[in-house]
XYZ file of C-alpha atoms in Angstrom:
305
model
C 181.316 104.325 137.079
C 180.355 104.652 140.791
C 182.113 107.123 143.070
C 180.754 105.359 146.159
C 179.705 101.854 146.730
C 178.316 100.032 149.854
C 177.425 96.458 150.209
C 175.598 95.358 153.347
C 177.446 98.014 155.258
C 176.605 97.693 158.962
C 177.782 99.384 162.290
C 176.769 98.645 165.661
C 177.717 100.421 168.991
C 177.148 97.732 171.652
C 173.564 96.732 171.152
C 172.691 99.863 169.115
C 172.389 99.375 165.515
C 173.590 102.671 163.954
C 173.553 101.524 160.371
C 171.852 98.235 159.268
C 172.966 96.478 155.907
C 173.358 99.618 153.698
C 173.718 98.604 150.007
C 174.149 101.872 147.975
C 175.834 103.017 144.688
C 176.389 106.737 143.797
C 177.391 107.369 140.297
C 180.315 109.525 139.667
C 179.440 113.093 138.708
C 176.181 113.298 140.818
C 175.049 115.356 143.630
C 173.638 112.793 145.949
C 171.549 114.015 148.940
C 171.287 111.472 151.677
C 168.267 112.581 153.763
C 166.839 111.660 157.214
C 166.105 112.600 160.639
C 168.583 113.002 163.477
C 169.862 109.649 164.579
C 169.050 107.858 161.280
C 172.628 106.892 160.583
C 173.668 109.577 158.115
C 176.862 110.748 159.865
C 177.910 107.283 160.641
C 177.605 106.310 156.996
C 179.946 109.127 156.113
C 182.500 108.284 158.785
C 182.373 104.641 157.445
C 182.886 105.772 153.788
C 185.975 107.770 154.895
C 187.524 105.256 156.979
C 186.821 107.210 160.207
C 184.982 104.275 161.668
C 185.366 100.590 161.046
C 182.279 98.688 159.888
C 180.848 95.928 162.179
C 180.321 93.937 158.871
C 179.932 94.779 155.108
C 182.188 96.911 153.015
C 182.459 100.208 151.116
C 184.606 101.706 148.331
C 185.250 105.374 147.713
C 186.611 106.504 144.344
C 187.603 102.865 143.691
C 189.440 102.195 146.863
C 188.431 100.345 150.055
C 187.223 102.749 152.750
C 189.269 100.934 155.404
C 192.526 101.425 153.493
C 192.503 104.921 152.078
C 195.865 106.550 151.748
C 196.967 110.141 152.016
C 197.009 110.461 148.157
C 193.355 109.351 148.265
C 192.433 112.111 150.681
C 193.907 114.557 148.135
C 191.024 113.779 145.999
C 188.265 113.772 148.818
C 186.935 116.984 150.473
C 185.111 116.676 153.952
C 183.144 119.368 155.590
C 181.124 118.817 158.665
C 178.975 120.899 161.175
C 181.711 120.068 163.760
C 184.439 121.290 161.659
C 187.506 122.403 163.781
C 189.512 125.219 162.121
C 192.684 126.817 163.487
C 190.708 129.750 164.821
C 193.762 131.884 165.497
C 194.341 132.129 161.775
C 192.690 134.520 159.314
C 191.119 133.439 156.139
C 194.094 134.443 154.132
C 196.373 132.506 156.474
C 194.210 129.457 156.335
C 194.218 129.419 152.518
C 198.066 129.904 152.477
C 198.383 126.906 155.002
C 196.255 124.680 152.847
C 197.548 125.603 149.440
C 200.990 123.601 149.358
C 199.125 120.465 150.735
C 197.067 119.909 147.548
C 198.525 119.639 144.024
C 195.038 120.620 142.445
C 194.815 123.790 144.351
C 193.161 126.471 142.257
C 194.108 129.973 143.338
C 191.615 131.566 140.894
C 188.644 129.465 142.178
C 189.742 130.310 145.812
C 189.584 134.022 145.103
C 186.259 133.736 143.256
C 184.700 131.828 146.052
C 186.107 134.210 148.868
C 184.404 136.990 146.911
C 181.130 135.117 146.588
C 181.131 134.269 150.249
C 182.123 137.806 151.273
C 184.833 136.348 153.560
C 187.196 139.119 155.153
C 190.838 137.998 154.481
C 192.424 139.510 157.485
C 190.023 138.808 160.347
C 190.764 135.855 162.567
C 188.480 132.929 162.273
C 187.453 132.886 165.883
C 186.024 136.440 165.307
C 183.767 135.301 162.509
C 180.198 134.035 162.886
C 179.365 130.330 162.706
C 178.032 130.812 159.240
C 181.218 132.611 158.162
C 183.469 129.799 159.597
C 181.480 127.252 157.768
C 181.944 129.097 154.430
C 185.724 129.244 155.244
C 185.859 125.453 155.703
C 183.920 124.997 152.538
C 186.118 127.525 150.672
C 189.387 125.873 151.812
C 188.022 122.500 150.572
C 186.667 123.409 147.337
C 189.636 125.331 146.338
C 191.714 122.027 145.842
C 188.904 120.652 143.518
C 188.276 117.365 145.285
C 186.596 114.612 143.044
C 184.488 113.728 145.984
C 183.012 116.420 148.313
C 181.438 115.061 151.400
C 179.161 117.445 153.405
C 177.765 116.484 156.960
C 174.997 118.589 158.005
C 176.518 121.762 156.442
C 173.418 123.938 156.718
C 172.833 123.324 160.488
C 172.454 126.524 162.366
C 173.021 128.735 159.431
C 170.698 131.756 158.575
C 168.774 131.637 155.339
C 171.015 134.001 153.499
C 174.276 132.084 154.424
C 172.386 128.788 153.313
C 171.633 130.294 150.053
C 175.128 131.434 149.492
C 176.477 128.100 150.543
C 174.401 126.280 147.959
C 175.113 128.900 145.260
C 178.836 128.282 145.922
C 178.266 124.537 145.038
C 176.200 125.226 141.994
C 178.664 127.778 140.553
C 181.769 125.422 140.760
C 183.416 125.508 137.290
C 183.918 121.990 135.792
C 186.965 120.291 134.698
C 187.971 117.032 133.040
C 187.123 114.941 136.137
C 183.569 114.068 137.362
C 182.926 115.817 140.650
C 180.718 113.830 143.067
C 178.986 115.422 146.058
C 177.319 113.626 148.862
C 175.410 115.812 151.416
C 173.844 114.483 154.441
C 171.155 116.671 156.053
C 167.872 116.690 157.689
C 167.275 120.309 156.251
C 165.550 118.900 153.130
C 164.516 122.170 151.609
C 168.197 123.183 151.293
C 169.017 120.446 148.838
C 165.783 120.680 146.897
C 167.572 122.643 143.942
C 170.961 121.027 144.578
C 170.651 117.263 144.434
C 170.121 115.238 141.289
C 169.894 112.064 143.240
C 168.247 111.290 146.625
C 168.426 108.613 149.301
C 166.226 108.488 152.328
C 167.540 106.925 155.470
C 165.399 106.397 158.437
C 165.799 104.136 161.531
C 169.215 103.027 160.116
C 167.603 101.702 156.903
C 167.676 103.035 153.392
C 164.176 103.412 152.030
C 165.067 104.332 148.530
C 167.909 105.791 146.303
C 166.932 107.163 142.876
C 167.267 110.201 140.677
C 165.409 113.236 142.240
C 163.374 114.056 139.102
C 162.190 110.318 138.865
C 161.249 110.408 142.648
C 159.244 113.614 142.218
C 157.619 112.294 139.046
C 156.215 109.101 140.641
C 154.784 110.748 143.733
C 151.474 112.784 143.698
C 148.972 114.011 146.332
C 145.539 112.896 145.253
C 142.324 114.453 146.405
C 138.950 113.049 145.311
C 135.660 114.783 145.871
C 132.434 112.966 144.997
C 129.567 110.856 146.285
C 130.981 107.936 148.238
C 134.581 108.819 147.785
C 135.627 107.645 151.248
C 133.950 104.262 150.954
C 135.239 103.628 147.454
C 138.762 104.658 148.457
C 138.637 101.997 151.284
C 137.732 99.547 148.596
C 140.115 100.374 145.955
C 143.106 101.371 148.203
C 146.447 99.602 147.122
C 149.892 99.494 148.882
C 150.971 102.468 146.647
C 148.332 104.773 148.287
C 150.017 106.124 151.213
C 148.687 108.370 154.091
C 144.934 107.732 153.166
C 142.670 110.135 154.768
C 138.835 110.023 154.658
C 137.711 113.210 156.359
C 134.134 112.999 155.035
C 131.829 110.653 153.227
C 132.465 112.527 149.896
C 136.253 113.067 150.495
C 139.403 111.049 150.279
C 142.962 112.000 150.198
C 146.203 110.045 149.715
C 149.730 110.071 148.337
C 150.293 107.943 145.320
C 153.891 106.609 145.377
C 153.781 104.856 141.854
C 151.880 107.639 139.822
C 151.967 107.082 136.062
C 150.599 110.204 134.203
C 149.698 107.847 131.261
C 147.439 105.549 133.284
C 146.670 106.612 136.779
C 144.225 109.399 135.926
C 141.987 107.258 133.751
C 142.283 104.330 136.373
C 141.112 106.664 139.226
C 138.228 108.100 136.981
C 137.002 104.742 136.461
C 137.107 103.764 140.180
C 135.414 107.095 141.140
C 132.834 107.910 138.378
C 131.654 111.411 138.422
C 134.047 112.490 141.065
C 136.321 115.558 140.842
C 140.122 114.380 141.177
C 142.941 116.629 141.675
C 146.699 115.776 141.504
C 149.520 117.815 142.985
C 153.198 117.110 142.847
C 155.092 116.876 146.065
C 158.384 118.475 147.239
C 161.305 116.172 148.497
C 160.360 117.299 151.940
C 156.733 116.181 151.639
C 157.809 112.870 150.074
C 160.334 112.260 152.898
C 157.609 113.063 155.635
C 155.226 110.730 154.079
C 157.700 107.788 153.955
C 159.078 108.341 157.300
C 155.693 108.548 158.817
C 154.716 105.294 156.868
C 157.825 103.518 158.138
C 157.199 104.612 161.800
C 153.568 103.428 161.651
C 154.791 100.002 160.148
C 157.335 99.520 162.887
C 154.920 100.408 165.639
C 152.299 97.994 164.321
C 154.959 95.138 164.118
C-alpha cells in the first residue's frame, strides 16, 4: 500500500513550471526524503499533496484520498511542519499542548511528555521568547503527539544549529511504534541531515524527479572510481559509457568518474580487463555526493540542449 501517489502532477504559475509531470509512489511506513536545491519544486509538491495548492494538471492521493478533497478527518491523520510554521507565540509550550490536545483523538500524553523532555522545551516560557530552533521543536512536538499516520516536513532543518538538528532527527528516530504504519516525507536541501533518517530517497531538480528508490539501493549502485595506470585517461575516453558520470582525466595516467550502475559482482573484473595492470580504487558515496553528481549532470545536459 502506498501512503502517497502522484500521477503526472503539474503546477504552473503563469509561464513558470514549478512542478513538471511528477509521478511518484511512497510506500506506507517509509521515511521518504525528497531532496533538491532551492526552487526545485519541493515545497510546491507538498502543498499540492495537502490540497493547499490546486494542480494545473495531474492528480495526487494521500492516505487513499484525493488531495483536492481532503476532509477535516483526514487532517487528523496528517501532520505538517514547515520552516514557515506560524505558532500562537503568546502561548507557552504547556498552553500550546493543552490547546492541541482536544483537537486530536489520537493524542498521546505520554509521548508529548517524553518529547518535551527530549527537546528540553521549557513548559512555562512564551513561545515568542524561545529561539527559532526551540519553536521548531515545539511545532514538531505538538504534531508528533497526536501520532499522525503521515508526517510532512518542509525544510525543517533550515537555520537550525547542529545540536538542534540532531535532537530533531533523534526525536523522529525514537518515535514508538503502534499498529498503524507511520510514513514520513521530508523535503530539504540539507542532505546531510537525512542521511541517517531516510530509507527512501527522491531527487528533484529543475521541477523534474530524477529518481525515487530505497536509500540503500541508491548507495549500493553508486561508486567513485579512480584508475591509475599507463594510458588510463585515453582508455577511459575509449571505454566510457553513459553510466560513467563526471569523468575526469587530470593526467595521462589518471582517470576518475562516478559509476551510477555499479555491480560489485561484475564491475571490478570488467574494469580490470579494460585497464590491464592499472590500480583501480572504489569508494562509496554519501547521499549528498550522489545528489551533487546528478544535479550537475542534469544542469550540464540542459545547458547543452
